[in-house]
Short mmCIF file of C-alpha atoms in Angstrom, two decimals:
data_model
loop_
_atom_site.label_atom_id
_atom_site.label_comp_id
_atom_site.label_asym_id
_atom_site.label_seq_id
_atom_site.Cartn_x
_atom_site.Cartn_y
_atom_site.Cartn_z
CA MET A 1 -30.69 -6.68 12.55
CA ASN A 2 -28.41 -5.91 15.49
CA ASP A 3 -27.65 -2.19 15.67
CA MET A 4 -24.12 -3.07 16.77
CA THR A 5 -23.35 -4.85 13.49
CA PRO A 6 -20.52 -2.90 11.75
CA THR A 7 -21.54 -1.16 8.55
CA LYS A 8 -20.05 -2.73 5.46
CA LEU A 9 -17.59 -0.19 4.10
CA LYS A 10 -16.80 0.62 0.49
CA PRO A 11 -13.42 1.62 -1.01
CA ASN A 12 -14.41 5.30 -0.93
CA ASP A 13 -14.98 5.05 2.82
CA PHE A 14 -11.21 4.65 3.16
CA ALA A 15 -10.51 7.80 1.11
CA THR A 16 -9.94 11.07 2.97
CA ASP A 17 -10.94 14.59 1.92
CA GLN A 18 -7.29 15.43 1.23
CA GLU A 19 -6.21 16.30 -2.31
CA VAL A 20 -4.07 13.44 -3.62
CA ARG A 21 -0.85 15.11 -4.65
CA TRP A 22 1.36 12.93 -6.79
CA CYS A 23 2.59 13.61 -10.31
CA PRO A 24 -0.05 12.87 -12.98
CA GLY A 25 0.42 9.28 -14.11
CA CYS A 26 2.35 8.20 -11.00
CA GLY A 27 1.95 4.53 -10.10
CA ASP A 28 1.14 5.53 -6.53
CA TYR A 29 -2.42 6.38 -7.59
CA ALA A 30 -3.04 2.79 -8.68
CA ILE A 31 -1.56 1.39 -5.46
CA LEU A 32 -3.72 3.73 -3.37
CA LYS A 33 -6.85 2.54 -5.16
CA GLY A 34 -5.77 -1.08 -4.78
CA VAL A 35 -5.20 -0.69 -1.05
CA GLN A 36 -8.52 1.12 -0.48
CA ARG A 37 -10.32 -1.59 -2.42
CA THR A 38 -8.56 -4.29 -0.37
CA MET A 39 -9.48 -2.63 2.93
CA ALA A 40 -13.16 -2.72 1.97
CA GLU A 41 -13.10 -6.28 0.65
CA MET A 42 -11.50 -7.77 3.74
CA GLY A 43 -13.74 -5.83 6.13
CA ALA A 44 -11.01 -3.72 7.70
CA ARG A 45 -12.12 -1.19 10.32
CA PRO A 46 -10.64 2.33 10.16
CA GLU A 47 -10.57 2.60 13.94
CA ASN A 48 -8.41 -0.51 14.14
CA THR A 49 -6.04 0.30 11.27
CA VAL A 50 -2.83 2.35 11.24
CA PHE A 51 -0.73 3.38 8.25
CA ILE A 52 2.82 4.48 9.09
CA SER A 53 5.26 5.97 6.60
CA GLY A 54 8.70 7.54 6.47
CA ILE A 55 9.80 10.13 3.91
CA GLY A 56 9.35 10.06 0.15
CA CYS A 57 6.62 10.23 -2.48
CA SER A 58 5.04 7.01 -1.22
CA SER A 59 5.08 8.32 2.34
CA ARG A 60 2.22 10.73 1.67
CA PHE A 61 0.04 7.62 1.80
CA PRO A 62 -1.33 8.05 5.37
CA TYR A 63 -2.87 11.41 4.41
CA TYR A 64 -5.07 9.65 1.88
CA MET A 65 -6.27 6.74 4.06
CA GLU A 66 -9.30 7.30 6.32
CA THR A 67 -7.61 5.42 9.18
CA TYR A 68 -5.15 6.29 11.89
CA GLY A 69 -1.73 7.18 10.56
CA PHE A 70 1.74 8.59 11.15
CA HIS A 71 3.95 10.40 8.64
CA THR A 72 7.27 9.91 10.43
CA ILE A 73 10.93 10.59 9.65
CA HIS A 74 13.24 9.19 7.02
CA GLY A 75 13.65 5.43 7.32
CA ARG A 76 12.22 5.18 10.83
CA ALA A 77 8.71 3.93 10.07
CA PRO A 78 9.64 0.39 11.26
CA ALA A 79 10.72 1.76 14.64
CA LEU A 80 7.48 3.72 15.09
CA ALA A 81 5.46 0.73 13.91
CA THR A 82 7.15 -1.47 16.51
CA GLY A 83 6.16 0.93 19.27
CA VAL A 84 2.57 1.10 18.05
CA LYS A 85 2.24 -2.67 17.81
CA LEU A 86 3.76 -3.29 21.24
CA ALA A 87 1.48 -0.66 22.79
CA ASN A 88 -1.62 -2.19 21.19
CA PRO A 89 -1.05 -5.61 19.56
CA ASP A 90 -4.66 -5.69 18.32
CA LEU A 91 -4.08 -2.90 15.79
CA ASP A 92 -3.55 -3.68 12.10
CA VAL A 93 -0.30 -1.91 11.24
CA TRP A 94 0.72 -1.15 7.65
CA ILE A 95 4.12 0.34 6.81
CA ILE A 96 4.42 2.36 3.60
CA THR A 97 7.97 2.91 2.37
CA GLY A 98 10.03 3.32 -0.77
CA ASP A 99 13.25 1.79 -2.06
CA GLY A 100 15.22 4.80 -0.81
CA ASP A 101 13.41 5.29 2.49
CA GLY A 102 13.28 1.60 3.37
CA LEU A 103 16.59 0.29 2.02
CA SER A 104 18.98 3.22 2.40
CA ILE A 105 18.75 5.25 5.60
CA GLY A 106 16.05 2.86 6.82
CA GLY A 107 17.80 -0.36 5.89
CA ASN A 108 18.93 -1.11 9.44
CA HIS A 109 15.45 -0.54 10.85
CA MET A 110 13.90 -2.65 8.11
CA LEU A 111 16.33 -5.49 8.81
CA HIS A 112 15.45 -5.63 12.49
CA LEU A 113 11.72 -5.37 11.88
CA LEU A 114 11.86 -8.40 9.60
CA ARG A 115 14.29 -10.26 11.87
CA ARG A 116 12.04 -9.73 14.88
CA ASN A 117 8.96 -10.71 12.84
CA LEU A 118 6.66 -7.93 14.01
CA ASP A 119 3.08 -8.62 12.95
CA CYS A 120 2.62 -5.92 10.30
CA GLN A 121 2.48 -5.42 6.55
CA VAL A 122 5.38 -3.69 4.79
CA LEU A 123 4.52 -2.27 1.36
CA LEU A 124 7.75 -1.22 -0.33
CA PHE A 125 7.15 0.93 -3.43
CA ASN A 126 10.11 0.28 -5.71
CA ASN A 127 10.61 2.76 -8.55
CA GLU A 128 14.42 2.48 -8.55
CA ILE A 129 14.87 6.23 -8.04
CA TYR A 130 14.53 9.02 -5.46
CA GLY A 131 11.45 10.83 -6.76
CA LEU A 132 10.70 13.34 -3.99
CA THR A 133 14.22 14.81 -4.04
CA LYS A 134 14.19 15.07 -7.84
CA GLY A 135 15.64 11.93 -9.33
CA GLN A 136 18.84 10.90 -7.54
CA TYR A 137 19.79 7.23 -7.89
CA SER A 138 18.54 4.95 -5.12
CA PRO A 139 19.77 1.64 -3.62
CA THR A 140 17.78 -0.28 -6.24
CA SER A 141 18.81 1.80 -9.28
CA ARG A 142 20.44 -0.26 -11.99
CA ILE A 143 24.03 0.08 -13.09
CA GLY A 144 24.15 2.78 -15.73
CA THR A 145 21.22 4.78 -14.34
CA ARG A 146 21.72 8.44 -15.25
CA SER A 147 20.48 10.89 -12.66
CA PRO A 148 21.40 14.29 -11.17
CA SER A 149 23.74 12.49 -8.76
CA THR A 150 25.13 10.07 -11.36
CA PRO A 151 25.21 12.04 -14.62
CA TYR A 152 27.65 9.55 -16.18
CA GLY A 153 25.67 6.53 -15.05
CA SER A 154 25.54 4.73 -11.69
CA VAL A 155 28.27 2.18 -11.00
CA ASP A 156 26.63 0.93 -7.77
CA ALA A 157 25.54 -2.70 -7.66
CA PRO A 158 21.80 -2.46 -6.92
CA ALA A 159 20.07 -4.02 -3.93
CA GLU A 160 17.31 -6.57 -4.60
CA PRO A 161 14.50 -5.87 -2.09
CA CYS A 162 13.14 -9.42 -1.78
CA THR A 163 16.65 -10.89 -1.52
CA PHE A 164 17.37 -8.41 1.27
CA ALA A 165 14.12 -9.27 3.04
CA LEU A 166 14.73 -13.00 2.78
CA GLY A 167 18.26 -12.57 4.13
CA ALA A 168 16.91 -10.51 7.03
CA GLY A 169 14.66 -13.37 8.04
CA ALA A 170 11.32 -12.35 6.51
CA ARG A 171 8.73 -15.13 6.67
CA PHE A 172 6.45 -13.69 3.97
CA LEU A 173 7.53 -12.32 0.59
CA ALA A 174 5.35 -11.19 -2.27
CA ARG A 175 5.66 -9.07 -5.39
CA CYS A 176 3.12 -7.14 -7.43
CA ILE A 177 2.94 -4.40 -10.09
CA ASP A 178 1.21 -1.07 -9.47
CA THR A 179 -1.20 -1.60 -12.36
CA ALA A 180 -2.01 -5.25 -11.52
CA GLN A 181 -5.32 -4.33 -9.92
CA LYS A 182 -6.77 -7.80 -10.41
CA GLN A 183 -4.02 -9.54 -8.43
CA MET A 184 -3.16 -6.83 -5.88
CA PRO A 185 -6.09 -7.28 -3.46
CA ASP A 186 -5.51 -11.03 -3.14
CA ILE A 187 -1.80 -10.48 -2.45
CA LEU A 188 -2.51 -7.81 0.17
CA LYS A 189 -5.13 -10.02 1.83
CA ARG A 190 -2.60 -12.84 2.06
CA ALA A 191 -0.07 -10.43 3.57
CA HIS A 192 -2.62 -9.26 6.12
CA ALA A 193 -3.64 -12.81 7.06
CA HIS A 194 0.00 -13.79 7.67
CA GLN A 195 0.93 -13.73 11.35
CA GLY A 196 4.22 -11.88 11.41
CA ALA A 197 6.08 -9.43 9.17
CA SER A 198 4.79 -9.48 5.60
CA PHE A 199 7.06 -7.89 2.98
CA VAL A 200 5.42 -6.89 -0.31
CA GLU A 201 7.48 -5.30 -3.07
CA LEU A 202 5.37 -3.18 -5.41
CA TYR A 203 6.95 -2.27 -8.75
CA GLN A 204 5.87 1.36 -9.14
CA ASN A 205 6.51 3.50 -12.18
CA CYS A 206 7.96 7.00 -11.61
CA ILE A 207 6.71 8.74 -14.74
CA VAL A 208 8.94 11.80 -14.26
CA TYR A 209 12.38 10.55 -13.23
CA ASN A 210 12.50 6.86 -14.18
CA ASP A 211 9.68 6.31 -16.63
CA ASP A 212 9.19 2.81 -18.08
CA VAL A 213 12.15 1.27 -16.22
CA PHE A 214 9.99 -1.84 -15.72
CA GLU A 215 8.46 -1.70 -19.20
CA PRO A 216 10.36 -4.79 -20.46
CA PHE A 217 8.19 -6.98 -18.21
CA THR A 218 5.14 -4.80 -17.45
CA ASN A 219 3.98 -3.97 -20.98
CA LYS A 220 0.75 -5.83 -21.75
CA LYS A 221 1.89 -6.97 -25.17
CA ASP A 222 4.67 -9.19 -23.81
CA SER A 223 3.54 -9.73 -20.19
CA ALA A 224 2.48 -13.35 -20.79
CA ASN A 225 6.10 -14.18 -21.61
CA THR A 226 7.80 -11.90 -19.10
CA GLN A 227 5.74 -12.48 -15.93
CA ILE A 228 5.09 -15.63 -13.93
CA TRP A 229 2.31 -15.41 -11.34
CA LEU A 230 2.83 -17.96 -8.58
CA THR A 231 0.19 -19.98 -6.74
CA HIS A 232 1.05 -22.41 -3.96
CA GLY A 233 0.77 -26.01 -5.14
CA GLU A 234 0.24 -25.03 -8.77
CA PRO A 235 2.79 -25.64 -11.58
CA MET A 236 5.05 -22.68 -12.31
CA LEU A 237 3.79 -21.98 -15.82
CA PHE A 238 3.77 -18.86 -17.99
CA ALA A 239 3.48 -17.92 -21.67
CA LYS A 240 -0.14 -19.14 -21.60
CA GLY A 241 0.97 -22.48 -20.20
CA GLU A 242 3.42 -23.20 -23.00
CA LYS A 243 6.50 -22.65 -20.84
CA GLY A 244 7.45 -23.44 -17.27
CA LEU A 245 10.27 -23.42 -14.74
CA LYS A 246 12.35 -26.52 -14.09
CA LEU A 247 15.15 -27.10 -11.60
CA ASN A 248 18.51 -27.65 -13.25
CA ARG A 249 20.02 -30.10 -10.76
CA ASP A 250 23.56 -29.82 -12.11
CA ASP A 251 24.16 -26.34 -10.77
CA LEU A 252 20.87 -25.74 -8.91
CA HIS A 253 19.18 -22.95 -10.82
CA LEU A 254 15.79 -22.50 -12.46
CA GLU A 255 15.58 -22.82 -16.22
CA ILE A 256 12.82 -22.43 -18.79
CA VAL A 257 11.39 -25.53 -20.47
CA ASP A 258 8.73 -25.97 -23.15
CA VAL A 259 5.47 -27.64 -22.15
CA VAL A 260 3.91 -29.85 -24.84
CA ASP A 261 0.16 -30.52 -24.84
CA GLY A 262 -0.16 -29.16 -21.32
CA ASP A 263 1.85 -32.01 -19.80
CA TRP A 264 3.87 -29.92 -17.35
CA GLU A 265 4.90 -32.94 -15.26
CA ALA A 266 6.55 -34.63 -18.25
CA ALA A 267 8.44 -31.39 -18.90
CA GLY A 268 9.76 -31.43 -15.33
CA VAL A 269 8.03 -28.18 -14.33
CA LEU A 270 8.06 -27.54 -10.58
CA ALA A 271 4.95 -26.92 -8.54
CA HIS A 272 5.28 -23.78 -6.46
CA ASP A 273 5.98 -24.45 -2.79
CA GLU A 274 5.73 -21.19 -0.87
CA LYS A 275 7.22 -22.80 2.24
CA ASN A 276 10.45 -23.66 0.41
CA ARG A 277 12.96 -20.94 1.30
CA THR A 278 15.58 -22.20 -1.16
CA LEU A 279 13.08 -22.05 -3.99
CA ALA A 280 12.07 -18.54 -2.91
CA GLN A 281 15.72 -17.48 -3.08
CA MET A 282 16.02 -18.77 -6.64
CA LEU A 283 12.78 -17.09 -7.69
CA VAL A 284 13.68 -13.63 -6.41
CA GLU A 285 17.12 -13.83 -8.00
CA MET A 286 15.90 -14.58 -11.54
CA ARG A 287 17.50 -11.52 -13.10
CA HIS A 288 18.50 -12.70 -16.58
CA PRO A 289 16.56 -10.86 -19.30
CA THR A 290 15.30 -14.15 -20.73
CA MET A 291 13.75 -15.22 -17.42
CA PRO A 292 10.26 -14.13 -16.31
CA VAL A 293 9.77 -11.95 -13.23
CA ALA A 294 8.31 -13.88 -10.29
CA LEU A 295 5.12 -12.26 -8.98
CA GLY A 296 2.52 -13.14 -6.35
CA VAL A 297 3.23 -14.81 -3.00
CA ILE A 298 6.77 -16.14 -3.26
CA TYR A 299 7.39 -17.29 0.32
CA CYS A 300 5.13 -17.85 3.31
CA ASP A 301 6.27 -19.82 6.35
CA PRO A 302 4.81 -18.34 9.57
CA LYS A 303 6.25 -18.44 13.04
CA PRO A 304 5.21 -16.64 16.27
CA SER A 305 5.42 -12.87 15.94
CA PHE A 306 7.56 -10.53 18.03
CA GLU A 307 4.79 -8.75 19.91
CA GLN A 308 3.13 -12.08 20.73
CA ASP A 309 6.34 -13.24 22.38
CA VAL A 310 6.71 -9.93 24.25
CA VAL A 311 3.14 -10.03 25.56
CA THR A 312 3.51 -13.68 26.60
CA GLN A 313 6.81 -12.98 28.38
CA ASN A 314 5.41 -9.94 30.21
CA ALA A 315 2.35 -11.88 31.35
CA LYS A 316 4.49 -14.74 32.63
CA GLU A 317 6.93 -12.52 34.52
CA SER A 318 4.23 -10.33 36.07
CA ALA A 319 1.94 -13.17 37.16
CA GLY A 320 1.30 -13.02 40.92
CA LYS A 321 3.42 -9.92 41.42
CA VAL A 322 2.25 -6.66 42.98
CA VAL A 323 3.18 -3.46 41.17
CA ASP A 324 5.12 -1.23 43.58
CA LEU A 325 6.91 1.64 41.86
CA GLY A 326 8.31 2.94 45.15
CA ALA A 327 9.98 -0.39 45.88
CA LEU A 328 11.43 -0.46 42.37
CA ILE A 329 12.95 2.99 42.84
CA ARG A 330 14.44 2.05 46.20
CA LYS A 331 15.86 -1.23 44.88
CA GLY A 332 19.59 -1.46 44.30
CA GLN A 333 22.11 1.35 44.66
CA THR A 334 20.90 4.74 45.90
CA TRP A 335 22.74 7.82 46.98
CA GLU A 336 22.10 11.16 48.61
CA VAL A 337 23.27 14.48 47.26
CA ASN A 338 24.56 16.50 50.23
CA GLN A 339 24.55 20.16 49.21
CA LYS A 340 26.67 21.23 52.20
CA LYS A 341 29.47 18.80 51.37
CA LEU A 342 29.38 19.83 47.73
CA ARG A 343 29.84 23.48 48.68
CA GLU A 344 32.73 22.62 51.01
CA GLN A 345 34.46 20.75 48.17
#
């Protein structure tokens, strides 16, 4: 065996010696385990991996990953990630953010990261609350949410993370649940394999300030009827295959239909097409309580990434040219500061 062959790493090899400090029962623990497991399964190398976060409960993540990492400032993780990726395009860059960090003060930075299509993975932990600062309502909090900052109930119309990402030009959208450990690694692997900005919304339960806000669709008892896991090219079925999603062509929306004897084609059920942006828009906007929540890879339509274009442009413009810093400094307008004349004035 070649001594240079990299050692196969296990999930624990991506765990640091730092004490994991989240509230007992927080969904972040499950996500951390899912990410560490994914790193091992896809053969990631710690020396080639960077986790970058902003501010919030989720942003403690880099401390717990045995990789390179930055714990940056509120909402600015996308800006730091852009600098890292441009400096070394070969690095695997993961951005860890929350609904407050990424969609409030960081909303502008997130928009431009997705618009530019930087090759990185964005994991947005959505618990619909500000947990670190003790339970204020966040951009994704629902109307009526009672919190220290909205004691009578929030009247803000909430932001929908995947709708925002799609509108910003994201080319990869996916959703998962913190406890969906079976599906999470496959989703994260798909995000990593995508060339460009991958946006993954992770529904994460805040047990202290917003407990069970996702319970209507995450509880195991009803999950077969409230969740629809999407696979490209496969029929959009749920409820153990007894129901599916059909396009209502009168006003262009998705509706639930019954599937008899497994004949989904006769029922008019659509096959999932992850390259169809219009379909992705309809899937992420299924908000009616009777509709299932779309999970898995919702949209994937790659195009060249930002740093690839920058590297290509730089190589083209610098080809055959000699680097001469002195000539660059002397180029254009120059002036001389004459101390004697300044004193006379």
